[in-house]
Amino acid sequence: EPEVTQTPSHQVTQMGQEVILRCVPISNHLYFYWYRQILGQKVEFLVSFYNNEISEKSEIFDDQFSVERPDGSNFTLKIRSTKLEDSAMYFCASKGGQGDGYTFGSGTRLTVV
Amino acid sequence: AQSVTQPDIHITVSEGASLELRCNYSYGATPYLFWYVQSPGQGLQLLLKYFSGDTLVQGIKGFEAEFKRSQSSFNLRKPSVHWSDAAEYFCATLRQAAGNKLTFGGGTRVLVKP
């Protein structure tokens, strides 16, 4: 069964450093997403991406965040200058069409120290 | 704005007993509804989804859910729980608009007693 792959599975970074979280969505999918889950809290939407542009973003997704689909297979989330409160599990997801369900990756646990 | 409520934060059930997890949604139109399961340290796995049609939906791992428009509910059920069902369960709804983003409930953590 096709999978969404996320790397790394864990990342520890110092406050103020840039991080890039990587995702390889399912190859024929058209819609791409990032969600995050702070420990003990609900899963929150960050951003959706379709047709090579952001289609919607949440209030969390401020200027410190950016997404990119550089080569038609990878989908990355960059945090420019990490803060302690960015520590969370970050999930990538993709879906094929409007009526399809999401497929989530297994997540990247980001710890900012 | 749409929202999803899972009233039970924790549920403890004995192995072999039945399980029901509650989910209520707030959304003007007929929503798309999902149940996901997250095992410790793992990602989110889709159990089942409801878009339209038969209101009783069968999913993987022996789970089913019933959409009840009159109660704005989409409760998840399993007749006989296995120890491997211990996990966190999330109900979610999808808004068919720009971005098609999922809105998640707060989750219900299920503990299974031997």
Tab-separated table of C-alpha atoms in Angstrom:
chain	number	residue	atom	x	y	z
A	1	GLU	CA	0.000	0.000	0.000
A	2	PRO	CA	1.370	3.464	-0.904
A	3	GLU	CA	2.781	5.443	1.994
A	4	VAL	CA	3.662	8.983	2.885
A	5	THR	CA	7.258	9.013	4.097
A	6	GLN	CA	8.636	11.571	6.535
A	7	THR	CA	12.246	12.170	7.502
A	8	PRO	CA	13.760	12.437	10.003
A	9	SER	CA	11.613	10.647	12.559
A	10	HIS	CA	13.177	12.703	15.357
A	11	GLN	CA	15.004	16.005	15.269
A	12	VAL	CA	16.516	17.981	18.080
A	13	THR	CA	17.523	21.542	17.346
A	14	GLN	CA	18.647	24.596	19.243
A	15	MET	CA	16.362	27.559	19.582
A	16	GLY	CA	16.883	30.022	16.746
A	17	GLN	CA	18.131	27.413	14.296
A	18	GLU	CA	16.460	26.625	10.990
A	19	VAL	CA	14.966	23.196	10.437
A	20	ILE	CA	13.624	21.499	7.351
A	21	LEU	CA	11.185	18.654	7.726
A	22	ARG	CA	10.921	16.426	4.704
A	23	CYS	CA	8.028	14.480	3.282
A	24	VAL	CA	7.542	12.305	0.236
A	25	PRO	CA	3.808	12.205	-0.520
A	26	ILE	CA	2.123	9.458	-2.506
A	27	SER	CA	3.243	9.890	-6.077
A	28	ASN	CA	-0.067	10.585	-7.845
A	29	HIS	CA	-1.554	12.723	-5.096
A	30	LEU	CA	-2.368	16.363	-5.754
A	31	TYR	CA	-3.074	17.889	-2.325
A	32	PHE	CA	-0.435	18.186	0.374
A	33	TYR	CA	-0.678	19.212	3.988
A	34	TRP	CA	1.251	19.801	7.170
A	35	TYR	CA	-0.301	19.338	10.581
A	36	ARG	CA	1.255	19.444	14.014
A	37	GLN	CA	0.457	17.999	17.399
A	38	ILE	CA	1.937	19.569	20.488
A	39	LEU	CA	2.308	16.963	23.231
A	40	GLY	CA	-1.029	16.346	24.907
A	41	GLN	CA	-2.961	18.579	22.537
A	42	LYS	CA	-5.096	18.043	19.468
A	43	VAL	CA	-3.806	17.756	15.935
A	44	GLU	CA	-3.786	21.217	14.330
A	45	PHE	CA	-3.827	22.230	10.701
A	46	LEU	CA	-0.843	24.271	9.514
A	47	VAL	CA	-1.015	24.580	5.750
A	48	SER	CA	-2.400	23.061	2.585
A	49	PHE	CA	-0.684	23.090	-0.802
A	50	TYR	CA	-2.162	22.479	-4.227
A	51	ASN	CA	-1.048	23.250	-7.745
A	52	ASN	CA	2.314	24.500	-6.506
A	53	GLU	CA	0.952	27.088	-4.166
A	54	ILE	CA	-0.431	27.441	-0.668
A	55	SER	CA	-4.211	27.118	-0.760
A	56	GLU	CA	-4.858	27.742	2.930
A	57	LYS	CA	-2.835	28.377	6.055
A	58	SER	CA	-3.647	28.684	9.715
A	59	GLU	CA	-2.770	31.445	12.149
A	60	ILE	CA	0.069	29.252	13.398
A	61	PHE	CA	1.709	29.355	9.972
A	62	ASP	CA	3.396	32.725	10.299
A	63	ASP	CA	6.383	34.184	8.470
A	64	GLN	CA	8.734	31.769	10.222
A	65	PHE	CA	7.173	28.885	8.297
A	66	SER	CA	7.405	28.060	4.609
A	67	VAL	CA	6.635	25.093	2.409
A	68	GLU	CA	8.105	23.977	-0.842
A	69	ARG	CA	7.711	21.236	-3.392
A	70	PRO	CA	11.131	21.570	-4.975
A	71	ASP	CA	11.302	18.610	-7.320
A	72	GLY	CA	7.847	17.124	-7.833
A	73	SER	CA	8.342	14.398	-5.245
A	74	ASN	CA	9.409	16.038	-1.981
A	75	PHE	CA	7.280	18.375	0.107
A	76	THR	CA	9.176	20.270	2.782
A	77	LEU	CA	8.281	22.383	5.776
A	78	LYS	CA	10.895	24.913	6.840
A	79	ILE	CA	10.923	26.714	10.151
A	80	ARG	CA	13.314	29.609	9.805
A	81	SER	CA	14.126	30.371	13.422
A	82	THR	CA	12.774	27.777	15.799
A	83	LYS	CA	11.208	28.618	19.126
A	84	LEU	CA	10.676	26.395	22.143
A	85	GLU	CA	6.956	26.340	21.423
A	86	ASP	CA	7.594	24.811	17.989
A	87	SER	CA	8.374	21.515	19.737
A	88	ALA	CA	5.734	19.127	18.460
A	89	MET	CA	5.051	16.156	16.239
A	90	TYR	CA	4.715	17.336	12.661
A	91	PHE	CA	2.624	15.276	10.283
A	92	CYS	CA	2.674	15.448	6.527
A	93	ALA	CA	-0.371	14.241	4.598
A	94	SER	CA	-1.453	13.925	1.010
A	95	LYS	CA	-4.621	13.096	-0.856
A	96	GLY	CA	-5.412	12.310	-4.418
A	97	GLY	CA	-8.582	14.224	-5.213
A	98	GLN	CA	-11.367	16.276	-3.680
A	99	GLY	CA	-13.368	13.287	-2.449
A	100	ASP	CA	-10.459	11.204	-1.214
A	101	GLY	CA	-9.298	10.654	2.311
A	102	TYR	CA	-5.946	11.745	3.612
A	103	THR	CA	-2.902	9.540	3.998
A	104	PHE	CA	-0.688	10.663	6.841
A	105	GLY	CA	2.998	10.053	7.344
A	106	SER	CA	4.308	8.691	10.619
A	107	GLY	CA	5.477	12.116	11.712
A	108	THR	CA	8.636	13.955	12.689
A	109	ARG	CA	9.075	14.691	16.362
A	110	LEU	CA	10.771	18.073	16.630
A	111	THR	CA	12.315	19.069	19.941
A	112	VAL	CA	13.618	22.607	20.306
A	113	VAL	CA	16.037	23.095	23.198
B	1	ALA	CA	-16.776	27.582	12.062
B	2	GLN	CA	-16.804	23.845	12.162
B	3	SER	CA	-15.732	21.981	15.277
B	4	VAL	CA	-15.421	18.415	16.474
B	5	THR	CA	-15.933	17.343	20.057
B	6	GLN	CA	-14.879	14.086	21.631
B	7	PRO	CA	-16.398	14.202	25.111
B	8	ASP	CA	-14.342	11.355	26.570
B	9	ILE	CA	-10.649	12.052	27.129
B	10	HIS	CA	-9.899	8.572	28.471
B	11	ILE	CA	-11.755	5.284	28.282
B	12	THR	CA	-10.685	2.049	29.935
B	13	VAL	CA	-12.188	-1.163	28.632
B	14	SER	CA	-11.545	-4.833	29.337
B	15	GLU	CA	-10.213	-7.016	26.556
B	16	GLY	CA	-13.121	-8.679	24.789
B	17	ALA	CA	-15.617	-6.033	25.859
B	18	SER	CA	-17.340	-3.670	23.469
B	19	LEU	CA	-16.116	-0.141	22.846
B	20	GLU	CA	-17.927	3.017	21.800
B	21	LEU	CA	-16.179	6.337	21.274
B	22	ARG	CA	-18.298	9.448	20.950
B	23	CYS	CA	-17.862	12.195	18.408
B	24	ASN	CA	-20.051	15.234	17.831
B	25	TYR	CA	-19.550	17.742	15.077
B	26	SER	CA	-20.752	21.224	14.406
B	27	TYR	CA	-21.046	22.017	10.744
B	28	GLY	CA	-23.745	23.599	8.593
B	29	ALA	CA	-23.762	21.186	5.680
B	30	THR	CA	-23.359	17.414	5.581
B	31	PRO	CA	-19.799	16.893	6.653
B	32	TYR	CA	-17.193	14.464	5.555
B	33	LEU	CA	-16.272	12.531	8.693
B	34	PHE	CA	-13.286	10.422	9.586
B	35	TRP	CA	-11.885	8.344	12.407
B	36	TYR	CA	-8.128	8.016	12.801
B	37	VAL	CA	-6.113	5.919	15.223
B	38	GLN	CA	-2.701	6.820	16.576
B	39	SER	CA	-0.675	4.141	18.329
B	40	PRO	CA	2.089	5.336	20.653
B	41	GLY	CA	4.882	6.968	18.674
B	42	GLN	CA	3.124	6.317	15.395
B	43	GLY	CA	1.357	8.380	12.778
B	44	LEU	CA	-2.334	8.692	12.079
B	45	GLN	CA	-3.991	5.712	10.445
B	46	LEU	CA	-7.395	6.051	8.812
B	47	LEU	CA	-9.946	3.647	10.298
B	48	LEU	CA	-12.964	4.676	8.265
B	49	LYS	CA	-14.668	7.607	6.582
B	50	TYR	CA	-18.174	8.797	5.785
B	51	PHE	CA	-18.943	10.939	2.771
B	52	SER	CA	-22.534	10.016	1.902
B	53	GLY	CA	-24.873	7.047	1.486
B	54	ASP	CA	-25.235	4.281	4.056
B	55	THR	CA	-24.946	5.842	7.492
B	56	LEU	CA	-23.292	2.754	8.976
B	57	VAL	CA	-19.708	2.638	7.811
B	58	GLN	CA	-17.386	-0.328	8.125
B	59	GLY	CA	-13.688	0.243	8.633
B	60	ILE	CA	-10.489	-1.632	9.203
B	61	LYS	CA	-9.610	-3.652	12.294
B	62	GLY	CA	-13.251	-4.520	12.960
B	63	PHE	CA	-14.367	-0.941	13.625
B	64	GLU	CA	-17.592	0.637	12.457
B	65	ALA	CA	-19.160	4.061	12.865
B	66	GLU	CA	-22.664	5.391	12.481
B	67	PHE	CA	-23.541	8.836	11.181
B	68	LYS	CA	-26.623	10.289	12.888
B	69	ARG	CA	-27.563	13.635	11.428
B	70	SER	CA	-30.264	14.273	14.052
B	71	GLN	CA	-27.673	13.999	16.820
B	72	SER	CA	-24.749	15.496	14.879
B	73	SER	CA	-22.799	12.423	15.881
B	74	PHE	CA	-20.415	9.938	14.327
B	75	ASN	CA	-19.664	7.416	17.056
B	76	LEU	CA	-17.076	4.699	16.609
B	77	ARG	CA	-17.749	1.162	17.802
B	78	LYS	CA	-16.065	-2.191	18.072
B	79	PRO	CA	-17.887	-5.262	19.405
B	80	SER	CA	-14.869	-6.936	21.006
B	81	VAL	CA	-11.711	-5.046	21.860
B	82	HIS	CA	-8.218	-6.538	21.547
B	83	TRP	CA	-5.191	-5.434	23.566
B	84	SER	CA	-3.701	-4.020	20.360
B	85	ASP	CA	-6.573	-1.523	20.158
B	86	ALA	CA	-5.003	0.499	22.964
B	87	ALA	CA	-4.273	3.818	21.252
B	88	GLU	CA	-5.567	7.324	20.819
B	89	TYR	CA	-8.531	7.809	18.535
B	90	PHE	CA	-9.324	11.015	16.690
B	91	CYS	CA	-12.534	12.023	15.018
B	92	ALA	CA	-12.174	14.588	12.248
B	93	THR	CA	-14.278	16.474	9.771
B	94	LEU	CA	-13.308	17.909	6.435
B	95	ARG	CA	-14.541	21.157	4.979
B	96	GLN	CA	-14.989	21.075	1.233
B	97	ALA	CA	-13.565	24.498	0.616
B	98	ALA	CA	-10.220	26.051	-0.092
B	99	GLY	CA	-7.551	23.747	1.237
B	100	ASN	CA	-9.911	20.938	2.258
B	101	LYS	CA	-8.437	20.969	5.709
B	102	LEU	CA	-9.267	18.462	8.410
B	103	THR	CA	-10.467	19.645	11.778
B	104	PHE	CA	-9.699	17.182	14.555
B	105	GLY	CA	-11.349	16.494	17.860
B	106	GLY	CA	-9.259	16.404	20.982
B	107	GLY	CA	-8.876	12.636	20.901
B	108	THR	CA	-9.887	9.783	23.178
B	109	ARG	CA	-7.202	7.626	24.717
B	110	VAL	CA	-8.277	4.004	25.029
B	111	LEU	CA	-6.673	1.754	27.613
B	112	VAL	CA	-7.322	-1.986	27.420
B	113	LYS	CA	-7.272	-4.069	30.610
B	114	PRO	CA	-6.359	-7.732	30.348
